[in-house]
mmCIF file of C-alpha atoms in Angstrom:
data_model
loop_
_atom_site.group_PDB
_atom_site.id
_atom_site.type_symbol
_atom_site.label_atom_id
_atom_site.label_comp_id
_atom_site.label_asym_id
_atom_site.label_seq_id
_atom_site.Cartn_x
_atom_site.Cartn_y
_atom_site.Cartn_z
ATOM 1 C CA SER B 7 100.480 108.069 0.672
ATOM 2 C CA GLU B 8 101.042 111.006 3.042
ATOM 3 C CA GLU B 9 103.458 109.101 4.626
ATOM 4 C CA VAL B 10 105.985 108.147 1.801
ATOM 5 C CA ASN B 11 105.835 112.057 1.369
ATOM 6 C CA ASN B 12 107.619 112.464 4.697
ATOM 7 C CA ARG B 13 110.366 110.396 4.362
ATOM 8 C CA PRO B 14 113.825 111.580 4.056
ATOM 9 C CA GLN B 15 115.393 111.768 0.535
ATOM 10 C CA ILE B 16 118.540 110.131 0.936
ATOM 11 C CA ASN B 17 120.374 110.949 -2.130
ATOM 12 C CA ASN B 18 123.426 112.497 -1.039
ATOM 13 C CA VAL B 19 125.335 109.293 0.014
ATOM 14 C CA GLU B 20 129.000 110.306 -0.197
ATOM 15 C CA GLN B 21 130.301 106.981 0.037
ATOM 16 C CA GLU B 22 128.325 105.325 -2.531
ATOM 17 C CA PRO B 23 130.121 105.590 -5.833
ATOM 18 C CA THR B 24 127.447 106.567 -8.368
ATOM 19 C CA VAL B 25 128.154 103.527 -10.783
ATOM 20 C CA GLU B 26 126.796 101.615 -7.649
ATOM 21 C CA LYS B 27 123.480 103.306 -8.341
ATOM 22 C CA SER B 28 121.728 100.533 -10.577
ATOM 23 C CA ILE B 29 122.904 98.072 -8.037
ATOM 24 C CA SER B 30 121.674 99.847 -5.074
ATOM 25 C CA ASP B 31 118.628 100.578 -6.563
ATOM 26 C CA GLN B 32 118.142 96.890 -6.308
ATOM 27 C CA ASN B 33 117.484 95.865 -2.754
ATOM 28 C CA ASN B 34 117.642 92.154 -3.056
ATOM 29 C CA LEU B 35 119.530 91.245 -0.313
ATOM 30 C CA VAL B 36 118.395 89.702 3.413
ATOM 31 C CA LEU B 37 120.645 89.961 6.426
ATOM 32 C CA VAL B 38 119.620 87.164 8.375
ATOM 33 C CA VAL B 39 121.024 87.820 12.495
ATOM 34 C CA GLU B 40 120.972 84.424 14.072
ATOM 35 C CA ASP B 41 123.449 83.109 16.417
ATOM 36 C CA ASN B 42 122.207 79.018 16.438
ATOM 37 C CA PRO B 43 123.817 77.370 13.723
ATOM 38 C CA VAL B 44 120.873 75.016 13.567
ATOM 39 C CA ASN B 45 118.547 77.940 12.692
ATOM 40 C CA ARG B 46 121.042 79.175 10.679
ATOM 41 C CA MET B 47 120.780 76.270 8.324
ATOM 42 C CA VAL B 48 117.029 76.231 8.398
ATOM 43 C CA ILE B 49 116.804 79.820 7.433
ATOM 44 C CA SER B 50 119.239 79.373 4.516
ATOM 45 C CA GLY B 51 117.803 76.535 3.224
ATOM 46 C CA MET B 52 114.749 78.286 3.116
ATOM 47 C CA LEU B 53 115.791 81.616 1.371
ATOM 48 C CA LYS B 54 117.887 79.086 -1.117
ATOM 49 C CA LYS B 55 114.420 77.671 -1.895
ATOM 50 C CA LEU B 56 112.676 81.222 -2.377
ATOM 51 C CA ALA B 57 115.876 82.179 -4.561
ATOM 52 C CA VAL B 58 116.457 85.173 -2.142
ATOM 53 C CA ASP B 59 120.110 86.328 -1.980
ATOM 54 C CA PHE B 60 120.974 86.677 1.656
ATOM 55 C CA CYS B 61 124.112 86.978 4.061
ATOM 56 C CA MET B 62 124.621 85.712 7.676
ATOM 57 C CA ALA B 63 125.668 87.539 10.925
ATOM 58 C CA GLU B 64 126.284 84.926 14.029
ATOM 59 C CA ASP B 65 126.067 88.009 16.390
ATOM 60 C CA GLY B 66 125.011 91.762 17.418
ATOM 61 C CA SER B 67 128.435 92.896 16.148
ATOM 62 C CA GLN B 68 128.758 91.197 12.860
ATOM 63 C CA ALA B 69 125.084 92.036 12.403
ATOM 64 C CA MET B 70 125.911 95.626 12.537
ATOM 65 C CA VAL B 71 128.808 95.537 10.306
ATOM 66 C CA LEU B 72 127.358 93.667 7.702
ATOM 67 C CA TYR B 73 124.311 96.197 8.211
ATOM 68 C CA LYS B 74 126.688 99.039 7.302
ATOM 69 C CA GLN B 75 128.423 97.647 4.543
ATOM 70 C CA HIS B 76 125.145 96.301 2.787
ATOM 71 C CA LYS B 77 122.724 99.006 4.004
ATOM 72 C CA ASN B 78 121.634 100.326 0.814
ATOM 73 C CA HIS B 79 121.006 96.900 -1.148
ATOM 74 C CA LEU B 80 119.072 95.192 1.973
ATOM 75 C CA ALA B 81 115.518 94.050 1.006
ATOM 76 C CA CYS B 82 114.974 93.015 4.907
ATOM 77 C CA ILE B 83 116.596 91.859 7.906
ATOM 78 C CA LEU B 84 115.740 89.061 9.754
ATOM 79 C CA MET B 85 116.869 89.806 13.244
ATOM 80 C CA ASP B 86 116.651 87.019 16.147
ATOM 81 C CA VAL B 87 116.502 88.462 19.625
ATOM 82 C CA GLN B 88 118.451 86.454 22.046
ATOM 83 C CA LEU B 89 122.089 86.758 20.623
ATOM 84 C CA PRO B 90 125.224 86.220 22.419
ATOM 85 C CA ASP B 91 126.576 89.660 22.760
ATOM 86 C CA ALA B 92 123.264 91.875 22.261
ATOM 87 C CA ASN B 93 119.540 91.945 22.379
ATOM 88 C CA GLY B 94 118.112 91.967 18.684
ATOM 89 C CA LEU B 95 115.786 94.170 19.768
ATOM 90 C CA ASP B 96 118.244 96.890 20.867
ATOM 91 C CA LEU B 97 119.905 96.544 17.247
ATOM 92 C CA VAL B 98 116.396 96.800 15.547
ATOM 93 C CA GLU B 99 116.426 100.405 17.771
ATOM 94 C CA GLU B 100 119.457 101.307 16.881
ATOM 95 C CA ILE B 101 118.818 100.686 12.921
ATOM 96 C CA ARG B 102 115.783 102.882 13.209
ATOM 97 C CA ALA B 103 117.409 105.939 15.309
ATOM 98 C CA ASP B 104 119.903 106.024 12.021
ATOM 99 C CA GLY B 105 116.458 106.666 10.279
ATOM 100 C CA ASP B 106 116.364 103.259 7.772
ATOM 101 C CA LYS B 107 113.108 102.348 7.065
ATOM 102 C CA VAL B 108 114.225 98.744 6.138
ATOM 103 C CA PRO B 109 111.875 96.203 6.856
ATOM 104 C CA VAL B 110 112.740 93.804 9.799
ATOM 105 C CA LEU B 111 111.338 90.735 10.630
ATOM 106 C CA VAL B 112 112.034 89.752 14.351
ATOM 107 C CA ILE B 113 112.141 85.699 14.907
ATOM 108 C CA SER B 114 112.149 84.690 18.229
ATOM 109 C CA ALA B 115 111.650 81.434 20.324
ATOM 110 C CA PHE B 116 110.803 83.538 23.469
ATOM 111 C CA THR B 117 106.780 83.915 23.441
ATOM 112 C CA PHE B 118 106.991 85.047 27.156
ATOM 113 C CA GLY B 119 106.810 88.682 28.187
ATOM 114 C CA ASN B 120 106.429 91.564 26.062
ATOM 115 C CA ASP B 121 109.075 90.410 23.211
ATOM 116 C CA GLU B 122 106.403 90.708 20.623
ATOM 117 C CA ALA B 123 104.903 94.168 21.736
ATOM 118 C CA ARG B 124 108.560 95.506 22.279
ATOM 119 C CA ALA B 125 109.709 94.525 18.820
ATOM 120 C CA LEU B 126 106.785 96.445 16.969
ATOM 121 C CA GLU B 127 107.664 99.340 19.464
ATOM 122 C CA VAL B 128 110.962 99.524 18.521
ATOM 123 C CA GLY B 129 110.060 99.627 14.764
ATOM 124 C CA ALA B 130 110.278 95.869 13.667
ATOM 125 C CA ASN B 131 107.454 95.339 11.043
ATOM 126 C CA ALA B 132 106.680 91.890 12.053
ATOM 127 C CA TYR B 133 107.249 89.009 14.568
ATOM 128 C CA LEU B 134 107.489 85.415 13.589
ATOM 129 C CA ARG B 135 107.686 82.861 16.444
ATOM 130 C CA LYS B 136 109.655 79.814 16.423
ATOM 131 C CA PRO B 137 109.287 77.352 15.513
ATOM 132 C CA TYR B 138 107.594 78.143 12.255
ATOM 133 C CA HIS B 139 106.903 75.960 8.996
ATOM 134 C CA PHE B 140 108.096 77.043 5.290
ATOM 135 C CA ASP B 141 104.927 78.580 4.787
ATOM 136 C CA GLU B 142 104.924 80.957 7.789
ATOM 137 C CA PHE B 143 108.351 82.221 6.721
ATOM 138 C CA LYS B 144 107.535 82.653 3.222
ATOM 139 C CA ASN B 145 104.167 84.520 3.873
ATOM 140 C CA ALA B 146 106.221 86.960 6.441
ATOM 141 C CA LEU B 147 108.686 87.447 3.813
ATOM 142 C CA ASP B 148 105.864 88.428 1.196
ATOM 143 C CA ASP B 149 104.033 90.761 3.416
ATOM 144 C CA LEU B 150 107.572 92.506 3.700
ATOM 145 C CA GLY B 151 107.844 92.669 0.243
ATOM 146 C CA VAL B 152 110.871 90.331 -0.361
ATOM 147 C CA SER B 153 110.204 87.485 -3.179
ATOM 148 C CA PRO B 154 112.243 86.421 -6.045
ATOM 149 C CA GLU B 155 109.667 88.383 -8.239
ATOM 150 C CA ASN B 156 110.702 91.460 -6.969
ATOM 151 C CA LYS B 157 114.216 91.090 -8.750
ATOM 152 C CA LYS B 158 115.146 92.840 -11.836
#
């Protein structure tokens, strides 16, 4: 509980109209960053099954645009590592450098080398290897506190 007290309180975000407050308290949106259309289809199917709202980015630059747009509403980020224009782990590092504690689940087929270790090093909360089953996906999201039960 000590950690919670050390978190910077960001209450003075100017660009957020006060009317939005009730919405921004509900962090229900999952940002999915995945360049492969088949994987995007599979993930969106799983998220629909879990009744979780999400938005999709196909590459790193799109991911950062959506991230900045929705950062106050994100429940978590699902981050692929190999993106056409970026390494997902670099994006995680960038998001963390900004002081954002949003839960990040890195999803990657690359089990070689130190991908997993680096993912956790740059600040990812969890790492899921492709291919994975629905249950593994659901459990990973549950662990990050993302589930429809959290919806108000």
